[in-house]
PDB file of C-alpha atoms and ligand atoms in Angstrom:
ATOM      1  CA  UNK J   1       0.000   0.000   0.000  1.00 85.00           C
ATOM      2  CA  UNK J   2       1.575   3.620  -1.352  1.00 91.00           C
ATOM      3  CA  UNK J   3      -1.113   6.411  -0.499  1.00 93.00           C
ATOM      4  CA  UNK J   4      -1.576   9.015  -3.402  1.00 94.00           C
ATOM      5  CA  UNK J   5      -0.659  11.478  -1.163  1.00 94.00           C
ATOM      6  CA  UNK J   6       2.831  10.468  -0.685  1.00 96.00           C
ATOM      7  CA  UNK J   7       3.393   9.758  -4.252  1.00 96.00           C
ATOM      8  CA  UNK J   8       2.065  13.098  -5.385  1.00 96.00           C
ATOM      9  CA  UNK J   9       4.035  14.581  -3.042  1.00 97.00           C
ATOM     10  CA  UNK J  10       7.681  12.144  -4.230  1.00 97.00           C
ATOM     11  CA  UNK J  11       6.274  13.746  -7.841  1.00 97.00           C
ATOM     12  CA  UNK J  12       6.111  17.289  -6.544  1.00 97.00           C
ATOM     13  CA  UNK J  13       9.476  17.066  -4.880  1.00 98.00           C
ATOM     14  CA  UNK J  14      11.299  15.190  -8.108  1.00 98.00           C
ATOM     15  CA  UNK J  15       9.469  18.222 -10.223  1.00 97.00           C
ATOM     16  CA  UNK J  16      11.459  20.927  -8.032  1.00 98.00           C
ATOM     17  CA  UNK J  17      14.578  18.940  -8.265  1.00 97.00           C
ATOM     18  CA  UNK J  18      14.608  18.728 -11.965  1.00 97.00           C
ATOM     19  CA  UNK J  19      13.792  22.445 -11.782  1.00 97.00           C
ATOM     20  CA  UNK J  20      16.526  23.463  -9.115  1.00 97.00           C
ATOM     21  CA  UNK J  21      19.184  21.647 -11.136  1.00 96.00           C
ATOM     22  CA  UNK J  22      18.485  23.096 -14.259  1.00 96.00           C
ATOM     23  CA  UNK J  23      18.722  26.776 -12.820  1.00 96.00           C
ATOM     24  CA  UNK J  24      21.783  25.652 -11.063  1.00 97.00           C
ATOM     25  CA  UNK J  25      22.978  24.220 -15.195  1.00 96.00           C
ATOM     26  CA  UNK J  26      21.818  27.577 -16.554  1.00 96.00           C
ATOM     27  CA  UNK J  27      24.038  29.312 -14.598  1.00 96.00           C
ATOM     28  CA  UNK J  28      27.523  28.659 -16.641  1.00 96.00           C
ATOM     29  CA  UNK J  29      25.586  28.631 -19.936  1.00 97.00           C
ATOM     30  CA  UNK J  30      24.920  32.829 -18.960  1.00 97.00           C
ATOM     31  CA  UNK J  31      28.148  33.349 -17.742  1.00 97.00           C
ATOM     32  CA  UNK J  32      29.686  31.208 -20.931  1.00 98.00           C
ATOM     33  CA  UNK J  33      27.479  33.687 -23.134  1.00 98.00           C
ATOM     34  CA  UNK J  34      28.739  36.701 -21.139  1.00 98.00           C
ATOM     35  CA  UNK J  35      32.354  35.268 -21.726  1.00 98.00           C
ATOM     36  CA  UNK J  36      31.707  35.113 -25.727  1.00 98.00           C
ATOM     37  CA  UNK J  37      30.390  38.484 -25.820  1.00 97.00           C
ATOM     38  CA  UNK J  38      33.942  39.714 -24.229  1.00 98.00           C
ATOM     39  CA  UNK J  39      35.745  37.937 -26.599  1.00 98.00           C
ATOM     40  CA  UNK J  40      34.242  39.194 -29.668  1.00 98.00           C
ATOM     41  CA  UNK J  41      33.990  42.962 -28.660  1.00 97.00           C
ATOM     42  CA  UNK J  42      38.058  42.125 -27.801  1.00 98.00           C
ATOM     43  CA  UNK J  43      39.001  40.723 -30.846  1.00 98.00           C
ATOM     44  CA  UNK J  44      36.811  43.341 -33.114  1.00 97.00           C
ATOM     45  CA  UNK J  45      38.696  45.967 -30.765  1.00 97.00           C
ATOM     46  CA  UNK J  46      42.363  43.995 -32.030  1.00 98.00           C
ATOM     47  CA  UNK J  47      41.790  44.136 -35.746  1.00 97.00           C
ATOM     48  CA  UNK J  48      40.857  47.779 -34.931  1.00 97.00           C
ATOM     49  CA  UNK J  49      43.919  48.462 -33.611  1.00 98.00           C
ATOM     50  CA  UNK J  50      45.771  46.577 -36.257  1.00 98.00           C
ATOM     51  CA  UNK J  51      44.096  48.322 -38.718  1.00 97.00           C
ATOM     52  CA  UNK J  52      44.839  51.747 -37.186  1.00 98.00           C
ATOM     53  CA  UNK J  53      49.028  50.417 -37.037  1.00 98.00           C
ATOM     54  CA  UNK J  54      48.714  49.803 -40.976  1.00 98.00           C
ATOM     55  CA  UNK J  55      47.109  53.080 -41.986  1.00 97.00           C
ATOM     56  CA  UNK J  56      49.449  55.044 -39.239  1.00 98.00           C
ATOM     57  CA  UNK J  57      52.420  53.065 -41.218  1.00 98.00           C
ATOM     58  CA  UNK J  58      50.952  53.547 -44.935  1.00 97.00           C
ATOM     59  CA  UNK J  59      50.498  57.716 -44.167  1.00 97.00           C
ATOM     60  CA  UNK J  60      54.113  57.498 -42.388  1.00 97.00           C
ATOM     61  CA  UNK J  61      55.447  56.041 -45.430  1.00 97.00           C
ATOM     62  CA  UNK J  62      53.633  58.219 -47.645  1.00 97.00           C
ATOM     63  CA  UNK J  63      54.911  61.619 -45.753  1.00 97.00           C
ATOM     64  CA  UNK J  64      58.616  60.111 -46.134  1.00 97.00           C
ATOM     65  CA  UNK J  65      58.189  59.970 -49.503  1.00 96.00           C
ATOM     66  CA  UNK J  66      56.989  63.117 -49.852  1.00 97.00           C
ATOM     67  CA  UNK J  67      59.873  64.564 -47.762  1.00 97.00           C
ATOM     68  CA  UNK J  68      62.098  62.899 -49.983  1.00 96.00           C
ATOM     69  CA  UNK J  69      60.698  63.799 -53.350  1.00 95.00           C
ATOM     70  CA  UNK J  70      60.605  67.450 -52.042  1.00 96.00           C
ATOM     71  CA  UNK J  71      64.396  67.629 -51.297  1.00 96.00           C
ATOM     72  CA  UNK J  72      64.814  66.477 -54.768  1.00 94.00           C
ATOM     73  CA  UNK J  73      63.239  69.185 -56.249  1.00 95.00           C
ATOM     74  CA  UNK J  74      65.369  71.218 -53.885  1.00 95.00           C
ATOM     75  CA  UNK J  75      67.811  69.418 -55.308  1.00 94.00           C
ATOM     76  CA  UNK J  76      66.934  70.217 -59.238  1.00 93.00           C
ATOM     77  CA  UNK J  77      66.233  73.853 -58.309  1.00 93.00           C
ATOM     78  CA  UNK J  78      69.711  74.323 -57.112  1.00 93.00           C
ATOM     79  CA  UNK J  79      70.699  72.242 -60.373  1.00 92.00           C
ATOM     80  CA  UNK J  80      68.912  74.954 -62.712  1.00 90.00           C
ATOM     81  CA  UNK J  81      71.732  77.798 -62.231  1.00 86.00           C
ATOM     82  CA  UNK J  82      74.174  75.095 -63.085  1.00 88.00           C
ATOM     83  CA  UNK J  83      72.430  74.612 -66.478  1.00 88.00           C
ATOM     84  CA  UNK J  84      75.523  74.517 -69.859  1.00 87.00           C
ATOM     85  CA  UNK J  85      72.004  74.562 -72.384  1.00 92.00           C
ATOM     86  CA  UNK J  86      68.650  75.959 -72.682  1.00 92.00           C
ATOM     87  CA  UNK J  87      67.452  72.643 -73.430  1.00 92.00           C
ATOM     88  CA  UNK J  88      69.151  71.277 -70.128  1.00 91.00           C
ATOM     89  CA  UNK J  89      67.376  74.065 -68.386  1.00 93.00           C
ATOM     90  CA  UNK J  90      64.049  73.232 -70.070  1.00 94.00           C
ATOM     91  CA  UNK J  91      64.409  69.421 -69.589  1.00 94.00           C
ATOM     92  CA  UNK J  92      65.117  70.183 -65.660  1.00 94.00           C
ATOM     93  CA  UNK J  93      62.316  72.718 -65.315  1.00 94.00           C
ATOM     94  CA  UNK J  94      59.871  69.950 -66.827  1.00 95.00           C
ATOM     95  CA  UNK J  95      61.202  67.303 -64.367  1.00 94.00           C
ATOM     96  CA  UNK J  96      60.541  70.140 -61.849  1.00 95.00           C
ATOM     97  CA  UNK J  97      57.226  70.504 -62.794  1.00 96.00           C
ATOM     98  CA  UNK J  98      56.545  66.680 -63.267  1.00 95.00           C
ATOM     99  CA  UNK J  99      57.846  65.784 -59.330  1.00 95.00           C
ATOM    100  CA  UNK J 100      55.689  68.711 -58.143  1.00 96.00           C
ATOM    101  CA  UNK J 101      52.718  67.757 -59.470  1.00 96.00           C
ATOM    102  CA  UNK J 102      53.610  64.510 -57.996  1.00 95.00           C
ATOM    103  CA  UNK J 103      54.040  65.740 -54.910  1.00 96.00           C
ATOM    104  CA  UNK J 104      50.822  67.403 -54.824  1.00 97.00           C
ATOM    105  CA  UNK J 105      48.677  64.249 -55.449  1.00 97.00           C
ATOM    106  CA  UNK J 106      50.589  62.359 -52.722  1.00 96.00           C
ATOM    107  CA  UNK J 107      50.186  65.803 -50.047  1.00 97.00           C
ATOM    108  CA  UNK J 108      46.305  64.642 -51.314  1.00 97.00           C
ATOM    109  CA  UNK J 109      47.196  61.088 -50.337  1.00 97.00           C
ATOM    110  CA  UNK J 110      47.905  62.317 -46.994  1.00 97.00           C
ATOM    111  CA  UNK J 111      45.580  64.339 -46.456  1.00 97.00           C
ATOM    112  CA  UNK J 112      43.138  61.325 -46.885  1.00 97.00           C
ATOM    113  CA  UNK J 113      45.073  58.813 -45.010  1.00 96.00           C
ATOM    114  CA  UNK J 114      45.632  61.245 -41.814  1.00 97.00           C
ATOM    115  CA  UNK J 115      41.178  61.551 -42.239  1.00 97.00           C
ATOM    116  CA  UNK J 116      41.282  57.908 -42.625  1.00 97.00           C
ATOM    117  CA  UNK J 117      43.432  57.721 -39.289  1.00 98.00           C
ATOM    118  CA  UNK J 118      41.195  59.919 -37.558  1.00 98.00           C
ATOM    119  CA  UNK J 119      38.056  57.623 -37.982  1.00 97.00           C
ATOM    120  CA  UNK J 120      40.343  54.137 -37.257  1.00 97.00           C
ATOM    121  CA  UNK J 121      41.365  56.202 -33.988  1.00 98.00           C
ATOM    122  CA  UNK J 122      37.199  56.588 -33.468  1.00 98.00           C
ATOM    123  CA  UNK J 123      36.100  53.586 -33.938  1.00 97.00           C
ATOM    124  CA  UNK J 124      38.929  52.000 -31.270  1.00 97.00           C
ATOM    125  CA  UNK J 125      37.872  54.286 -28.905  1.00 98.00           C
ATOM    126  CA  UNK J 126      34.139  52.850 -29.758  1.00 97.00           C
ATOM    127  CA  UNK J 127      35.560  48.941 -29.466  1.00 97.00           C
ATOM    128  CA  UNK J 128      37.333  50.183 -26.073  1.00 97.00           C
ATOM    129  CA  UNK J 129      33.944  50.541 -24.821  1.00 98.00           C
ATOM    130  CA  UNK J 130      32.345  47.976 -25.688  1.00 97.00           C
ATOM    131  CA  UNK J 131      34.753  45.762 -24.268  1.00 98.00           C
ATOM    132  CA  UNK J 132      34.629  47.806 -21.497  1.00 98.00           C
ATOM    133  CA  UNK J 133      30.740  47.614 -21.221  1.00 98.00           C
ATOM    134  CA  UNK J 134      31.133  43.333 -22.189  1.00 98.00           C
ATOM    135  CA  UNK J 135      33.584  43.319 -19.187  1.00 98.00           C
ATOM    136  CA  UNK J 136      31.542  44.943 -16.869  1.00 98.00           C
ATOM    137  CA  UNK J 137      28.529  42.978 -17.898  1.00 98.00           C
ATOM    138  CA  UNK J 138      30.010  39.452 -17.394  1.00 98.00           C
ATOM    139  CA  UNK J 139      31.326  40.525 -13.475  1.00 98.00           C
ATOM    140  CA  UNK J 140      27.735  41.399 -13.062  1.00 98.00           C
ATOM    141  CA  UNK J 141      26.507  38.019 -14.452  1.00 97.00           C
ATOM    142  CA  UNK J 142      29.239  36.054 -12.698  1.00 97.00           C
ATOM    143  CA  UNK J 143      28.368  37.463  -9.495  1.00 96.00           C
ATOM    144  CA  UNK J 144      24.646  37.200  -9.869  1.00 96.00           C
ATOM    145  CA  UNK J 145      24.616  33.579 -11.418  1.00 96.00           C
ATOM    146  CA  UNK J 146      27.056  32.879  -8.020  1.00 95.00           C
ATOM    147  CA  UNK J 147      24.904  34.356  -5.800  1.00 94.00           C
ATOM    148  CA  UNK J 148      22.148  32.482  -7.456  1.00 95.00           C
ATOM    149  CA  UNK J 149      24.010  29.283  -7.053  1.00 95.00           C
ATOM    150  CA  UNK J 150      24.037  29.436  -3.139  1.00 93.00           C
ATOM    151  CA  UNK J 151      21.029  29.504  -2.588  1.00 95.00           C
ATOM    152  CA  UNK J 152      20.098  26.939  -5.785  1.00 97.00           C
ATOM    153  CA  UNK J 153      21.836  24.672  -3.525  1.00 96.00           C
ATOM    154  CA  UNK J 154      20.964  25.491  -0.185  1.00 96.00           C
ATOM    155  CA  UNK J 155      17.168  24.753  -1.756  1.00 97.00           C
ATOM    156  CA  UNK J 156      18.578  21.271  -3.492  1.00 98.00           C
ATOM    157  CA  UNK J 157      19.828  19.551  -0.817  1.00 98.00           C
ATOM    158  CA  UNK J 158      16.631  21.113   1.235  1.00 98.00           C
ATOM    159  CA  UNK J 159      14.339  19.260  -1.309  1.00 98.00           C
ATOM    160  CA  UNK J 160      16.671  16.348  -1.616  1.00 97.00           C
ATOM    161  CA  UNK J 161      16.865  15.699   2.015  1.00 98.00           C
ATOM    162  CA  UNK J 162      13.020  15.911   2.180  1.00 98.00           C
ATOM    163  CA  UNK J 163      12.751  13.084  -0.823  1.00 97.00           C
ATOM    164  CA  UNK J 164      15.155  10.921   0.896  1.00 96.00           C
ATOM    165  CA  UNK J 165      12.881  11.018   3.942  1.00 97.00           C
ATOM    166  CA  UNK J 166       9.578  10.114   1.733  1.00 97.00           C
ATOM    167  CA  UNK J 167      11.296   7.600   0.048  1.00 96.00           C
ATOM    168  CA  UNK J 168      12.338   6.173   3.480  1.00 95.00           C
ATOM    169  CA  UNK J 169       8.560   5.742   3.922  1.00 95.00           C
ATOM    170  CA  UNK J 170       8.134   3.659   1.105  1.00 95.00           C
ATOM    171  CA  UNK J 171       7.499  -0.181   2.052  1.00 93.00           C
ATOM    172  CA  UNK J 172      10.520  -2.417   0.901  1.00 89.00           C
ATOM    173  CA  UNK J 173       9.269  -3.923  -1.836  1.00 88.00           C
ATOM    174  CA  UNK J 174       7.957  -1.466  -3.143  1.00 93.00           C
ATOM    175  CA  UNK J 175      11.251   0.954  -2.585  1.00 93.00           C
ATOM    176  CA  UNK J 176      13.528  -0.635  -4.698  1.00 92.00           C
ATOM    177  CA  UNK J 177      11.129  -0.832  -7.918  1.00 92.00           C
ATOM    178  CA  UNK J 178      10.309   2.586  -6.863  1.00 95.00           C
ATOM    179  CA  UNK J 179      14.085   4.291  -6.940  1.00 94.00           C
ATOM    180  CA  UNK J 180      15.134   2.237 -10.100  1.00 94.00           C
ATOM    181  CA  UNK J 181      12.563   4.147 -11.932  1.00 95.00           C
ATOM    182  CA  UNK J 182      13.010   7.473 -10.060  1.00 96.00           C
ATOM    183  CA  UNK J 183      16.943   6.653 -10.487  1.00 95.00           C
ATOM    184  CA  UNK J 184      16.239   6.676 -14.339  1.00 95.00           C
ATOM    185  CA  UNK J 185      13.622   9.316 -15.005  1.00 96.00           C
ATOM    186  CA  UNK J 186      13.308  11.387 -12.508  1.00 95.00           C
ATOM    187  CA  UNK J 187      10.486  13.933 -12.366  1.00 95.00           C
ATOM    188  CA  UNK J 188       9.619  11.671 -15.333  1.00 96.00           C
ATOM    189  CA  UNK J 189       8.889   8.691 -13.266  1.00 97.00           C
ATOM    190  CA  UNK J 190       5.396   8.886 -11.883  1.00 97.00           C
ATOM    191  CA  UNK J 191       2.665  11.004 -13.386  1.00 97.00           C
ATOM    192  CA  UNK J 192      -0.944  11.694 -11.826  1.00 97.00           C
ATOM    193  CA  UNK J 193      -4.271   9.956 -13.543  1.00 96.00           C
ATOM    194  CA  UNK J 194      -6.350  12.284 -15.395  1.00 95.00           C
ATOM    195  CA  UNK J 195      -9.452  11.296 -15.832  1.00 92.00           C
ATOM    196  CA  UNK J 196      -9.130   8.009 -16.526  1.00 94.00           C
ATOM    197  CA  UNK J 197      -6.002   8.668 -18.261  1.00 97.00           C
ATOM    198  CA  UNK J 198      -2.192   8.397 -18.018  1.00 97.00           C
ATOM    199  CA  UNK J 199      -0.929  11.587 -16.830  1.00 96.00           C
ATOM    200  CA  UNK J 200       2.277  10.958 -18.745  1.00 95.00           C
ATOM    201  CA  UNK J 201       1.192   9.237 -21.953  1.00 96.00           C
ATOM    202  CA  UNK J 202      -2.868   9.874 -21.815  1.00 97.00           C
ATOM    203  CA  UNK J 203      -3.657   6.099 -22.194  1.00 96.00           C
ATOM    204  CA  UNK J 204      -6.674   4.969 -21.008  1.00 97.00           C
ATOM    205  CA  UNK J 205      -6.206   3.124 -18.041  1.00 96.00           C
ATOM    206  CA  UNK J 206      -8.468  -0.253 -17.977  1.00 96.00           C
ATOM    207  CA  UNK J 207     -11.038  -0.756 -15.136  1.00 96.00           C
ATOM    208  CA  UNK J 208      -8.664  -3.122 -13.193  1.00 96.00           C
ATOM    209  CA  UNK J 209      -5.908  -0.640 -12.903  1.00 96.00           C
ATOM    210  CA  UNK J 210      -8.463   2.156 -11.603  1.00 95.00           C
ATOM    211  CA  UNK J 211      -9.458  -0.375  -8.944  1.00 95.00           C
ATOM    212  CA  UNK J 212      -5.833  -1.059  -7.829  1.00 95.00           C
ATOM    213  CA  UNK J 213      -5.150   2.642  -8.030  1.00 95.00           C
ATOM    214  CA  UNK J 214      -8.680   2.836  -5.832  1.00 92.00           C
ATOM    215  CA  UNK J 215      -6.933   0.394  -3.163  1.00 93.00           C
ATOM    216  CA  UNK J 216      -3.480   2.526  -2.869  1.00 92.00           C
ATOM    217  CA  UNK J 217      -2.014  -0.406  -4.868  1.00 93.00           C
ATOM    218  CA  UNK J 218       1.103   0.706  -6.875  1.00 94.00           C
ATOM    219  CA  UNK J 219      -0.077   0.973 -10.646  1.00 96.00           C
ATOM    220  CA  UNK J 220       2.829   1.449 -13.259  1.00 96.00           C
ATOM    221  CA  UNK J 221       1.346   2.309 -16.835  1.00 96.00           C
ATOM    222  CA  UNK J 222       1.051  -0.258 -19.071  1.00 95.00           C
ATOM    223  CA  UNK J 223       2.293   2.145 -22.001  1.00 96.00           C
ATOM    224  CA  UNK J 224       4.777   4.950 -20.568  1.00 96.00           C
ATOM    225  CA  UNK J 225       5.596   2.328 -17.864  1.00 95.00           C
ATOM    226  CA  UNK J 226       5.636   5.716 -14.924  1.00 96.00           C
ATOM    227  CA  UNK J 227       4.208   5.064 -11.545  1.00 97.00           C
ATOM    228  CA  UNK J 228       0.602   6.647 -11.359  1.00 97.00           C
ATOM    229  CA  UNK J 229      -1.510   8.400  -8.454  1.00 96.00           C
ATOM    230  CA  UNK J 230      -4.765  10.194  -8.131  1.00 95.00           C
ATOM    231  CA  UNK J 231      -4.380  13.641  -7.522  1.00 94.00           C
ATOM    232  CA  UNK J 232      -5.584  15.210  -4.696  1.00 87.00           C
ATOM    233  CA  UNK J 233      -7.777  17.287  -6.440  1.00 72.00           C
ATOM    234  CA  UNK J 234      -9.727  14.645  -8.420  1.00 49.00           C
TER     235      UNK J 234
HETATM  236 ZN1   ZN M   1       1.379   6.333 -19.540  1.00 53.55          ZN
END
């Protein structure tokens, strides 16, 4: 003889179980999230910076070269006195002209690169804070999903104490088919009648097994195979 009372009440306590447990599992799936989230906003922030060393080294190079083709119109300039022909003269004065316009298009180049710069230098500053904000986000988390956990598992062993002593109610027999089941399923493992009806599977249950379940006989499903009860209620 198992009363539907204390099998309801091994069902409700198996229900918060499975329930405590998988708060206490969601717990490192936030924080693993939270983690993620740091990593991306880090490595988006990395090929920022990378990019920003490129384009710095790109408009560095560019401004050498400009330095250097400048001296070398310096350089043709001081050449022009020195001139033995007109043509020699006009063939330096083109070259002159040639570099300078040159130059000008690169001093353009710059110009552009050192605006590029600008907005590379922006949008790290952006990436900064969002690793900053990512950062902050997952201490919160980690510290909320821990303070969670406490008392997740203050409550579990609080619940699994109290099943231990309901199952220590059980007759003998009946205990052992009892926990290999439970051991299995869980919450799964017993399910009320509805009705007539399997709780778990909504079978019909044949007029027999409402009579045993009548006498506070144990009645396993013939179909789902979980241990039934009436429910208070009904
Ligand atoms: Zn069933």
């Amino acid at each position: 003889m198992v009363s539907a009372e204390t099998l309801q009440t091994l069902h409700r306590i198996h229900i918060q179980i499975s329930e405590l447990r998988s708060r206490l599992e969601r717990g490192p799936r936030v924080v693993a999230i939270a983690e993620k989230s740091v990593q991306t906003f880090t490595t988006a922030r990395e090929q920022a910076k990378e990019e920003l060393k490129r384009a710095r080294m790109k408009s560095d190079e560019k401004q050498l070269q400009l330095r250097q083709r400048e001296a070398r119109v310096e350089d043709l300039r001081t050449k022009l006195n020195g001139c033995a022909s007109n043509r020699e003269f006009q063939t330096l004065k083109e070259q002159i002209a040639a570099d300078e316009q040159a130059n000008s298009v690169l001093e353009d180049e710059i110009l552009e690169s050192l605006d590029g710069i600008d907005q590379i230098v922006q949008q790290v500053a952006e990436r900064d804070q969002q690793v900053n904000n990512a950062q902050r986000e997952l201490e919160d988390v980690r510290n909320r999903v821990a303070n969670e956990r406490d008392g997740l598992q203050g409550e579990l062993s609080r619940v699994e104490a109290e099943l231990q002593q309901v199952e220590a109610t059980l007759p003998g027999d009946f205990r052992a088919e009892y926990k290999r089941i439970a051991n299995a399923r869980g919450e799964e493992s017993l399910a009320p009648v509805e009705g007539e009806f399997c709780g778990g599977c909504n079978q019909k249950l044949n007029p027999q097994m409402m009579n045993e379940l009548m006498l506070s006989k144990p009645v396993f499903c013939k179909s789902c195979g979980v241990l039934l009860y009436v429910p208070e209620e009904s």
